[in-house]
Short mmCIF file of C-alpha atoms and ligand atoms in Angstrom, two decimals:
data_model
loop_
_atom_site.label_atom_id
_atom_site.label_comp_id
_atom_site.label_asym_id
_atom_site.label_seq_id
_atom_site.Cartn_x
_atom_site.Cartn_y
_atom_site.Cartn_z
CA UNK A 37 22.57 7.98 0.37
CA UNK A 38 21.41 4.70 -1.16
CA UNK A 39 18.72 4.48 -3.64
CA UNK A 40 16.34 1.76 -4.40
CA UNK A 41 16.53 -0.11 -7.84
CA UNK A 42 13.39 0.50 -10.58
CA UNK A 43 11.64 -2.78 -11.07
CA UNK A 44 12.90 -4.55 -14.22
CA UNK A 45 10.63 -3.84 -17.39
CA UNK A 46 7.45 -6.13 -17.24
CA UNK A 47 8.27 -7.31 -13.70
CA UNK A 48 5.12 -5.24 -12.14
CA UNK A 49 1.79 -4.80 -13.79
CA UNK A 50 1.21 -1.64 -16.03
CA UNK A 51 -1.68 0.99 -14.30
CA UNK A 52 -4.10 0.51 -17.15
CA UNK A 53 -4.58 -2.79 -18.05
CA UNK A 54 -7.96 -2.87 -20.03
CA UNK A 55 -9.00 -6.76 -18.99
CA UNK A 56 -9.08 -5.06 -15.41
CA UNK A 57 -12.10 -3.44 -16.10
CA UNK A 58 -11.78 -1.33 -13.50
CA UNK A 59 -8.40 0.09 -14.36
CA UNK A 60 -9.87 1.48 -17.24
CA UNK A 61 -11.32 5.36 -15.73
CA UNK A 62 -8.77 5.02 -12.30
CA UNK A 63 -5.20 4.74 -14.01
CA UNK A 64 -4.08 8.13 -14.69
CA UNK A 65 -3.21 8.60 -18.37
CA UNK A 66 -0.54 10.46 -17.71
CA UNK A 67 3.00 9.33 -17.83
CA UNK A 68 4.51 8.98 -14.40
CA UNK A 69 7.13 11.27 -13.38
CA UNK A 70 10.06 9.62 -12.23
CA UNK A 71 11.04 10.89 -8.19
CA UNK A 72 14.07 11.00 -6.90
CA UNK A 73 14.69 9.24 -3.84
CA UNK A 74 15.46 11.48 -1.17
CA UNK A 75 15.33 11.43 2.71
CA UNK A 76 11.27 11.29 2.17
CA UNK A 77 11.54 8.41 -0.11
CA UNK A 78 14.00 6.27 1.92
CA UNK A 79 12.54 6.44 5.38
CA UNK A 80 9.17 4.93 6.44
CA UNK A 81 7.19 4.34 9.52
CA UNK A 82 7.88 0.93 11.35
CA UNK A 83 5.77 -0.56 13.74
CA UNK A 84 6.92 -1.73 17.65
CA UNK A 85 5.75 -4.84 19.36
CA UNK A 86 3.09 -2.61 21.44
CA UNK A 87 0.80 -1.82 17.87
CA UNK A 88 0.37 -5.33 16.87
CA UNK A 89 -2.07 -7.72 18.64
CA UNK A 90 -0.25 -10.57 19.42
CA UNK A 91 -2.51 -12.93 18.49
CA UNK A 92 -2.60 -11.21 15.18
CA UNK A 93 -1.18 -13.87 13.23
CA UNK A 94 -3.59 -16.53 14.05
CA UNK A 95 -6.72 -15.93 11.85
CA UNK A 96 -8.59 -18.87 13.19
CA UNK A 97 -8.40 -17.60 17.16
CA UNK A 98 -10.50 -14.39 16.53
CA UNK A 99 -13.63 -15.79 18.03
CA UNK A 100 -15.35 -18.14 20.29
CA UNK A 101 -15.56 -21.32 17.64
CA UNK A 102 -13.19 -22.08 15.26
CA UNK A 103 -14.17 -21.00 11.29
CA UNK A 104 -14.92 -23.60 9.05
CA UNK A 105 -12.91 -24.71 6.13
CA UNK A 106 -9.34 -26.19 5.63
CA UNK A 107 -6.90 -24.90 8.19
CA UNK A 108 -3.65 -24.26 6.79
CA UNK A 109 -0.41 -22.48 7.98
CA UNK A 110 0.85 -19.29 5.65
CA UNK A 111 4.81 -18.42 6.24
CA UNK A 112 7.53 -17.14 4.17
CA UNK A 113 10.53 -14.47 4.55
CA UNK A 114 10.45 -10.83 4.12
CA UNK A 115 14.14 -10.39 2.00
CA UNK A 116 15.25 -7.68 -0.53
CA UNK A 117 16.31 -8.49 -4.07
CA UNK A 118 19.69 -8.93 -2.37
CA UNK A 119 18.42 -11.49 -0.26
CA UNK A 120 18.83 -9.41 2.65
CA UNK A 121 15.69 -9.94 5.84
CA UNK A 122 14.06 -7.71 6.16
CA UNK A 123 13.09 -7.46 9.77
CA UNK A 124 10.75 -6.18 12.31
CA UNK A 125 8.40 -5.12 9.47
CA UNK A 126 4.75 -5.13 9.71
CA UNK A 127 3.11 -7.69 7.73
CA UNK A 128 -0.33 -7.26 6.87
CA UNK A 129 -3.32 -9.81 5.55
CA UNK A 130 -7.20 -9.74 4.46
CA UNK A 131 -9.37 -12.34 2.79
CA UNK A 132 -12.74 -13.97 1.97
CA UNK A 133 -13.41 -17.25 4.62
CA UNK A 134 -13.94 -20.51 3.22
CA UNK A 135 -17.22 -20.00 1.03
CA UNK A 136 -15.60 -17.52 -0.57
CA UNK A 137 -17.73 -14.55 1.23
CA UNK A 138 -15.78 -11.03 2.18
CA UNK A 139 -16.61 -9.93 6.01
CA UNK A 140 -17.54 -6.33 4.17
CA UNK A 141 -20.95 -4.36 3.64
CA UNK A 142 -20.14 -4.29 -0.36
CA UNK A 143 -20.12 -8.02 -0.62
CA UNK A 144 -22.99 -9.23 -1.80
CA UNK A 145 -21.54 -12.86 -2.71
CA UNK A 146 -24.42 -15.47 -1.98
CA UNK A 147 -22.47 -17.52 0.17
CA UNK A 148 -22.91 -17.57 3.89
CA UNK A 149 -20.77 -15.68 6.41
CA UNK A 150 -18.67 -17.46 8.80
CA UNK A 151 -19.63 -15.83 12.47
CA UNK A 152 -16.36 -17.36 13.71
CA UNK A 153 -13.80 -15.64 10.96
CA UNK A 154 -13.16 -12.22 10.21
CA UNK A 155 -10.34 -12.69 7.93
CA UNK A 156 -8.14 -9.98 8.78
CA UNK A 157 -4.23 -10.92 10.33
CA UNK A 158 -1.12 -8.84 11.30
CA UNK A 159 1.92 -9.41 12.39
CA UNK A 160 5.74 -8.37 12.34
CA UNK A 161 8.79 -9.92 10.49
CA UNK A 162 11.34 -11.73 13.19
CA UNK A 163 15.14 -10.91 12.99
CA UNK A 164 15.43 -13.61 10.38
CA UNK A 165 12.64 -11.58 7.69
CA UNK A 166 9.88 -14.61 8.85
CA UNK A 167 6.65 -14.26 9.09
CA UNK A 168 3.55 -16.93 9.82
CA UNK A 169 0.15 -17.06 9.80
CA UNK A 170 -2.39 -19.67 10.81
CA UNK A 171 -5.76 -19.26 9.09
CA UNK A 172 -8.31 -21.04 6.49
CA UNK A 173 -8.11 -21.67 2.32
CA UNK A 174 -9.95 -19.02 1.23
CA UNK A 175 -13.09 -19.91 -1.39
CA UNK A 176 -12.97 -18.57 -4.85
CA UNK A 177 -15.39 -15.83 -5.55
CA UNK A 178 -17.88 -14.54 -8.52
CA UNK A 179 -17.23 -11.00 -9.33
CA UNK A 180 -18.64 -8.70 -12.24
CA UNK A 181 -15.85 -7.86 -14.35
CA UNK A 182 -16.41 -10.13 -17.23
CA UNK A 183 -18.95 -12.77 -17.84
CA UNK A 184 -18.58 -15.94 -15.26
CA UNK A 185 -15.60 -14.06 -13.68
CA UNK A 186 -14.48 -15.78 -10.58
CA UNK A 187 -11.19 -14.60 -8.69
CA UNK A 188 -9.16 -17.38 -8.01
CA UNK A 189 -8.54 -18.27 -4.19
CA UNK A 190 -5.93 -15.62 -2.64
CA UNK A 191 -5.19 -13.75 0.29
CA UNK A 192 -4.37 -10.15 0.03
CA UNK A 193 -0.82 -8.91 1.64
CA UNK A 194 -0.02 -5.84 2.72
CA UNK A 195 3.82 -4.90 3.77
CA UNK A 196 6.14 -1.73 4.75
CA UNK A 197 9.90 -2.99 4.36
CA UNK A 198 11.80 0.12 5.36
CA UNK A 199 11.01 3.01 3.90
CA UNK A 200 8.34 4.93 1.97
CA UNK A 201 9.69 3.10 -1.20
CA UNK A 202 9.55 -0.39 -0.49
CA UNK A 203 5.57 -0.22 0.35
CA UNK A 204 3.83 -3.41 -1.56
CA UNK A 205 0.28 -4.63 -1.52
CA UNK A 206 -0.15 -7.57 -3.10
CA UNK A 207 -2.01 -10.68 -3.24
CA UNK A 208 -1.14 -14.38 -2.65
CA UNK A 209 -2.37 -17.48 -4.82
CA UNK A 210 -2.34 -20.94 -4.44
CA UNK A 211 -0.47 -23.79 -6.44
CA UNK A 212 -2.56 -25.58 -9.05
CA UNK A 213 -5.41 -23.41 -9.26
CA UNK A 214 -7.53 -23.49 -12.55
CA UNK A 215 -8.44 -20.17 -12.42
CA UNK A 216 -4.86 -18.66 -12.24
CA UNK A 217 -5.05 -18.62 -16.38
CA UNK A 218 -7.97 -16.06 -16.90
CA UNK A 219 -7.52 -13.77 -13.89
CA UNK A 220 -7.08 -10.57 -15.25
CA UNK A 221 -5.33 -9.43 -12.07
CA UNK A 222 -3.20 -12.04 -11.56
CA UNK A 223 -2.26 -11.55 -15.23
CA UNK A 224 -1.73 -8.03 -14.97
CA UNK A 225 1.90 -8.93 -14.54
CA UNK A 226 3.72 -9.37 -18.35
CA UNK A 227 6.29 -11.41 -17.62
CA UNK A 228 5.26 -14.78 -16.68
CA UNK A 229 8.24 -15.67 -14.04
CA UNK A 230 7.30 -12.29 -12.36
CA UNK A 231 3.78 -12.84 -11.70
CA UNK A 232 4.69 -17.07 -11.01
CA UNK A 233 6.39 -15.47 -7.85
CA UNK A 234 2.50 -14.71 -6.23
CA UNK A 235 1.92 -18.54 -6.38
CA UNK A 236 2.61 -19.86 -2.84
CA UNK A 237 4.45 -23.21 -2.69
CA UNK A 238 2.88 -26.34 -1.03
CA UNK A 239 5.84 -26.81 1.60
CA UNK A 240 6.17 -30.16 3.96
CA UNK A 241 8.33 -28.44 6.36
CA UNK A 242 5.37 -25.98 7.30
CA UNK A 243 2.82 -28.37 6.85
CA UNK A 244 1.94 -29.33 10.89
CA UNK A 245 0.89 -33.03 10.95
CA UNK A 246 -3.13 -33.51 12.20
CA UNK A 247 -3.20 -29.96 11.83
CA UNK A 248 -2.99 -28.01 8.78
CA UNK A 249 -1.17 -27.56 5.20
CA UNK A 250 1.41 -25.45 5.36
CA UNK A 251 2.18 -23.16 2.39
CA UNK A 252 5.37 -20.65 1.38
CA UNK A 253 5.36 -17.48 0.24
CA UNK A 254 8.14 -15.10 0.33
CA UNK A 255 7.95 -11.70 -0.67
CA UNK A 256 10.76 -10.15 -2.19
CA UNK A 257 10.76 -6.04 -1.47
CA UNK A 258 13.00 -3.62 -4.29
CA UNK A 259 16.94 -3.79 -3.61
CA UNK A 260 19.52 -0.40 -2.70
CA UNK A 261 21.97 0.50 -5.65
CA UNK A 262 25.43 1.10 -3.85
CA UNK A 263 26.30 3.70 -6.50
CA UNK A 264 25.51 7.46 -5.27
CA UNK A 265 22.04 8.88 -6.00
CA UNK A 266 21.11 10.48 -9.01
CA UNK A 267 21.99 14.30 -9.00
CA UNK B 175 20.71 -11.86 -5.54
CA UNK B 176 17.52 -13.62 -4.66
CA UNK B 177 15.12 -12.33 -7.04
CA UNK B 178 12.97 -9.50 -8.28
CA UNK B 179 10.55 -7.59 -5.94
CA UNK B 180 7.48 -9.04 -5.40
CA UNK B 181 4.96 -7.61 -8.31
CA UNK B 182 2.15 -5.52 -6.40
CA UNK B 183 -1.55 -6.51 -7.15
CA UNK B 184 -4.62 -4.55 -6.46
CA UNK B 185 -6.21 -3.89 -2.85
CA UNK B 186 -9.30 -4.41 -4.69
CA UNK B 187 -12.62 -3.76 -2.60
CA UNK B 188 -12.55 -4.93 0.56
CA UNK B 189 -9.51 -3.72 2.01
CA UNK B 190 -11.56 -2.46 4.94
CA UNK B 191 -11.09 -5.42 6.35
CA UNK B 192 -7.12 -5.80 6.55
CA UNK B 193 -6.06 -2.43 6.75
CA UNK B 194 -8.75 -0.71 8.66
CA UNK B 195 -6.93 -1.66 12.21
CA UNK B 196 -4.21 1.06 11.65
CA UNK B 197 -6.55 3.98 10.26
CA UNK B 198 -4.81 7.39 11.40
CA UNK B 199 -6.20 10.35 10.36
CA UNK B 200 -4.61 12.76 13.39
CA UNK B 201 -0.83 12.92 12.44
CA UNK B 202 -0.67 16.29 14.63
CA UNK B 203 -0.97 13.95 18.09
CA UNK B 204 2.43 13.59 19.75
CA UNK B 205 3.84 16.64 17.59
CA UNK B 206 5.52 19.11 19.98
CA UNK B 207 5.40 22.66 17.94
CA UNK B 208 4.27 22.91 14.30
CA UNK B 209 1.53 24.47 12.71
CA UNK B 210 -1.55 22.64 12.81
CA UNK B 211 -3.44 21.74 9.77
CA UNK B 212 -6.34 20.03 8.43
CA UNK B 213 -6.11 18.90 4.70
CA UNK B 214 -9.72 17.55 2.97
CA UNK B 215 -10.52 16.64 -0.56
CA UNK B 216 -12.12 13.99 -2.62
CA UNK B 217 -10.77 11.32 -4.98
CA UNK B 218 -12.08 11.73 -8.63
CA UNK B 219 -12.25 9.01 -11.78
CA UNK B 220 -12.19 9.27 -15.09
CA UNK B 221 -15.72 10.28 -15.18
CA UNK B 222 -15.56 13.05 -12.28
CA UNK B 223 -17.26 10.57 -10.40
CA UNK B 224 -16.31 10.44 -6.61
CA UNK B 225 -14.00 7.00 -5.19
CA UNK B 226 -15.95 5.63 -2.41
CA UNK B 227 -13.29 2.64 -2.24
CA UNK B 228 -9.88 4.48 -1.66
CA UNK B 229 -7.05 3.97 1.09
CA UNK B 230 -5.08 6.90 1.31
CA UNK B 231 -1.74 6.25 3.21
CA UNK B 232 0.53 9.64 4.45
CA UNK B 233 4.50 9.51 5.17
CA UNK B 234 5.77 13.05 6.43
CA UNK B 235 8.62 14.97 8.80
CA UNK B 236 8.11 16.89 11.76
CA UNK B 237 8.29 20.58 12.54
CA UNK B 238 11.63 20.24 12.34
CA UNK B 239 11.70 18.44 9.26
CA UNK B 240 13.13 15.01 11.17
CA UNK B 241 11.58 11.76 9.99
CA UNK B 242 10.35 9.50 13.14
CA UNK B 243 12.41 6.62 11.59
CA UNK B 244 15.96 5.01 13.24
CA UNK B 245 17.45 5.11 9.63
CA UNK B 246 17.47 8.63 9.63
CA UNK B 247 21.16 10.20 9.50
CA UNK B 248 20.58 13.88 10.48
CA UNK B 249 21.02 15.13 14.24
CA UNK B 250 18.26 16.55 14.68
CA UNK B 251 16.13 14.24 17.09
CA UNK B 252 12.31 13.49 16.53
CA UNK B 253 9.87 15.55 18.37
CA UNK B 254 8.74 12.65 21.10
CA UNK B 255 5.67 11.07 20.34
CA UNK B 256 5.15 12.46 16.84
CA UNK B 257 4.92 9.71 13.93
CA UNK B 258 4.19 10.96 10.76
CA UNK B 259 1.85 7.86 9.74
CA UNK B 260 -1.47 8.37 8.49
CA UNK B 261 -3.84 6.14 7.29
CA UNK B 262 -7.37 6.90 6.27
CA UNK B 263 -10.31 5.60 3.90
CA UNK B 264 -12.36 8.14 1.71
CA UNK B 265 -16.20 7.31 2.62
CA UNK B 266 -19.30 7.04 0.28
CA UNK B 267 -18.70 10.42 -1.00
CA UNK B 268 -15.31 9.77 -2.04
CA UNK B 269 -13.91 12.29 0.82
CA UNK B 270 -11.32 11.93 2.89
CA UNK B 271 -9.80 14.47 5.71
CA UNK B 272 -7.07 14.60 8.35
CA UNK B 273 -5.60 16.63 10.74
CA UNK B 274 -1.59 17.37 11.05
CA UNK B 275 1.19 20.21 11.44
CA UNK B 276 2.66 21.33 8.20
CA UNK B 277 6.51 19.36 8.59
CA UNK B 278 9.71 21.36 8.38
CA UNK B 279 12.24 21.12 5.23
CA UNK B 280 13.98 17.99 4.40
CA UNK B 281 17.44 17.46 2.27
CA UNK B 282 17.13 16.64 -1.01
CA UNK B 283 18.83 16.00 -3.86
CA UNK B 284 22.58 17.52 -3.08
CA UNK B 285 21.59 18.18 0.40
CA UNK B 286 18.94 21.45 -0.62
CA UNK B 287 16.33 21.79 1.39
CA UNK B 288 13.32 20.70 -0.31
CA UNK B 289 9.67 22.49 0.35
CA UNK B 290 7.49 21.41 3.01
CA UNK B 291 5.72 18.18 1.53
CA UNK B 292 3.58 15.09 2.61
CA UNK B 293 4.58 11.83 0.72
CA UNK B 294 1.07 10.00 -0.62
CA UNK B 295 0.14 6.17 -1.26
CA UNK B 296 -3.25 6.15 -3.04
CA UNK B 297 -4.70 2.58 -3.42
CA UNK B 298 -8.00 1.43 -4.35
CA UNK B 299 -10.44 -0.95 -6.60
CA UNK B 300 -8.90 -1.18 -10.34
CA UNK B 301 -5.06 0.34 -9.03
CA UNK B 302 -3.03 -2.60 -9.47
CA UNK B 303 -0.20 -0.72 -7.97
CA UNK B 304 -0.19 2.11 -5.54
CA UNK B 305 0.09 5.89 -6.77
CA UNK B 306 2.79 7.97 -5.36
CA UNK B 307 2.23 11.82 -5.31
CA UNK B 308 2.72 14.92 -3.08
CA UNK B 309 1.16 17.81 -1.12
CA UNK B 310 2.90 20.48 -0.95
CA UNK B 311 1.69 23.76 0.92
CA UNK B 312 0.20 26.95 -0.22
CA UNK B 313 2.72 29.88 -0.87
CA UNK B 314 5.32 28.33 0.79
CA UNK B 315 8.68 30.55 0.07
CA UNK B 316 10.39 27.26 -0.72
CA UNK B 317 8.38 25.64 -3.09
CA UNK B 318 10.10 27.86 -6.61
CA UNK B 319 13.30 25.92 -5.88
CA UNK B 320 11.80 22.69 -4.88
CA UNK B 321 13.84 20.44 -7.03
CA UNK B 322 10.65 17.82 -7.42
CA UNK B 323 8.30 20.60 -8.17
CA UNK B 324 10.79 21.88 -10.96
CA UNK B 325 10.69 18.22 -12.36
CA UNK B 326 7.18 18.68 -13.06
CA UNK B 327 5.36 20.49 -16.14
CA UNK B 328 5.02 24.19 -14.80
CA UNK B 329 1.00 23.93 -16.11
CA UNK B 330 0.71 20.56 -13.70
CA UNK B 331 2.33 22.00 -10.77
CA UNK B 332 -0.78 23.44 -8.76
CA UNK B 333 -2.21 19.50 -9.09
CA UNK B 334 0.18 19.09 -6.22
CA UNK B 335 -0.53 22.26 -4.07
CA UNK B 336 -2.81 22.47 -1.37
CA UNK B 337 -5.54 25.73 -1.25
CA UNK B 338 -6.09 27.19 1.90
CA UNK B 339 -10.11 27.92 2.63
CA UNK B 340 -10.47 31.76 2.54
CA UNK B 341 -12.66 31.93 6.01
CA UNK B 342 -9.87 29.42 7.64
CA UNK B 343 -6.40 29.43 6.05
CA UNK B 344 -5.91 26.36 8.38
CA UNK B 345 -7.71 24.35 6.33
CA UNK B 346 -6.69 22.57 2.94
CA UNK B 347 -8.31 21.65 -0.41
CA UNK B 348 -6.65 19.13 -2.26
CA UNK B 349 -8.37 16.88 -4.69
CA UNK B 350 -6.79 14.09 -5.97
CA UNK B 351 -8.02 13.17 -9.53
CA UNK B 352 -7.17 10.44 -11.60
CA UNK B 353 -7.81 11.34 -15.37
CA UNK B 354 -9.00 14.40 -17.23
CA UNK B 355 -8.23 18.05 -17.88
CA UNK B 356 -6.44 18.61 -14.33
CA UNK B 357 -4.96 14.95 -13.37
CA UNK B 358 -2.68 15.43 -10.72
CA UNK B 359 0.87 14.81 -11.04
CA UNK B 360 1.50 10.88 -10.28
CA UNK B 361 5.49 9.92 -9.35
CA UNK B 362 7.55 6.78 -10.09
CA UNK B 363 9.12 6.15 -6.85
FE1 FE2 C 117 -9.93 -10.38 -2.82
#
């Protein structure tokens, strides 16, 4: 049996990060105890056609008007650190609409609601590892974790891969923004060219002229070692 | 190679919105056989204070210990139907429950059968990656030689064991807490 790889040191964010306020009581204190990957580890569920609303991917189709805000298009490629697609794999998205306001009961930004946008996508990978979404550039948002602390825009990803070890949530940023520098979660990540990797690149080819901005973002799921498991 | 894995960031609050399309919390439809089982608990900080905001996420075999998955190797076929995906949110009291059959014994390390177990995602507000841990059963005979069990301090290893309810042994306790005295037991995968 094949095992997956261990992230490279400084390549993920550490549990308790104290600038994340809210790491501080939730990460266990603890150290981790490393599991070996067995059957349990290497399979996962995947998802057919029939669970996934085909019109999942297109975030601006989920009501009777069209949302507000700057339509853009959102693709990349599922691949493993091998470079390998990763297909047929669910693909899952959330975010705040244009004003920067969450479709949720806890959000309590002052910013209006957008009756026309929910902000929630899904879709699978194709035989290639591609996925796209259609939707609108999410606002930045005020939240309470230090003074004047504003999340810079992202959408949130959720994906599968292939087995119970390859799960990633994650979130997706955009190129240039200002408020990359003093995100606390974004800078969870120690190693600068690890967390770099959330920033989604402006890309012509996706771009769709009169239409909307296209951006990339490929998402890169943990490798297989071809040496034999751990015994 | 093309790169490192993708570093995971929090779900952070709202997650609702995203992931609540695929909440599961009856694993024990489509199972053919098995004992049937509900599991409940609550999700505890640092303070003992209940997590209203968590996403807990549930990977497990069948009866028969078969994973519903194509990669599978072993010959025994999936009972029809049965998927072994469960998704489910705790609520404002930082509870969550679902309903399953306890799943068979899987090979592990060396091909031994490993105890019956559930594999668990926890994610929530101020996780900025997922936590990994298992549920194993009460007074299973299998769980003395379960190699991940014996990886774990012996004064940690009822963290990751399930109580049965003395009016209604079909029924589970199993808090999950994140700090303090009785933390339970948190993998690497
Ligand atoms: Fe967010």
């Amino acid at each position: 049996m094949l095992r997956y790889r261990r992230p490279a040191p400084g390549t993920q964010p550490e549990l308790l990060h104290p600038p994340y306020v809210s790491s501080i009581k939730r990460a266990p204190t603890q150290p981790l105890i490393q599991l070996p990957h067995t059957l349990s580890e290497t399979t996962g569920p995947s998802f057919s056609k029939e669970v996934v609303p085909p019109k999942g991917f297109d975030l601006t189709r989920q009501h009777k008007g069209e949302p507000l805000g700057e339509r853009i298009v959102v693709s990349g490629r599922l691949v493993d650190e091998d470079g390998r697609p990763v297909a047929h794999s669910l693909v899952e998205i959330w975010q705040a609409n244009a004003a920067g306001r969450y479709l949720h009961k806890v959000d309590q930004h002052d910013a209006p609601l957008d009756p026309n946008f929910t902000g929630m996508g899904q879709t699978l990978t194709d035989e290639e590892g591609r996925y796209r979404f259609v939707t609108i550039r999410p606002g930045a948002y005020p939240w309470r974790n230090h003074y004047n602390a504003w999340r810079p825009r992202h959408i949130h990803f959720s994906v599968f891969g292939p087995a119970f070890a390859t799960r990633l949530v994650t979130q997706m940023y955009f190129p240039g923004d200002p408020l990359l520098e003093f995100d606390p979660i974004y800078n969870s990540v120690p190693v600068e060219s690890a967390r770099k990797r959330l920033i989604s690149i402006f890309d012509w080819a996706t771009t769709t002229p009169e239409i909307a901005l296209g951006f990339r973002f490929d998402i890169v799921l943990r490798g297989r070692n071809a040496t034999p498991m751990e015994r | 190679m093309s790169g490192e894995t993708t570093p995971s960031q929090t779900v952070g609050p709202y997650f609702s919105i995203g992931l609540g399309w695929l909440n599961r919390c009856d694993l024990a439809r489509g199972a053919s056989g098995g004992e049937r089982v509900t599991i409940r608990g609550r999700i505890l900080d640092g303070e003992g204070q209940p997590v209203p905001d968590a996403c807990l996420e549930i990977w497990q075999a069948d009866a028969h210990g078969k994973y519903a998955q194509p990669e599978n190797s072993q010959e025994k076929s999936p009972a029809q139907g049965f998927f072994g995906f469960g998704r489910m949110p705790t609520n404002d009291r930082g509870e969550f429950s679902f309903t399953t059959i306890k799943p068979g014994s899987v090979p592990g390390p060396d091909d031994r059968p490993q105890a019956p177990h559930l594999e668990i995602s926890v994610f929530m507000r101020g996780l900025l990656r997922r936590l990994v841990t298992r549920l194993y059963f009460p007074n299973d005979p299998a769980n003395p030689a379960d190699h991940v069990l014996n990886l774990v301090p012996v004064g940690r290893r009822a963290t990751l064991i399930a109580r049965p309810l003395a009016e209604d042994p079909h029924i589970l306790e199993w808090d999950i807490r994140l700090q303090g005295e009785h933390e339970t037991v948190f993998f690497e995968c």
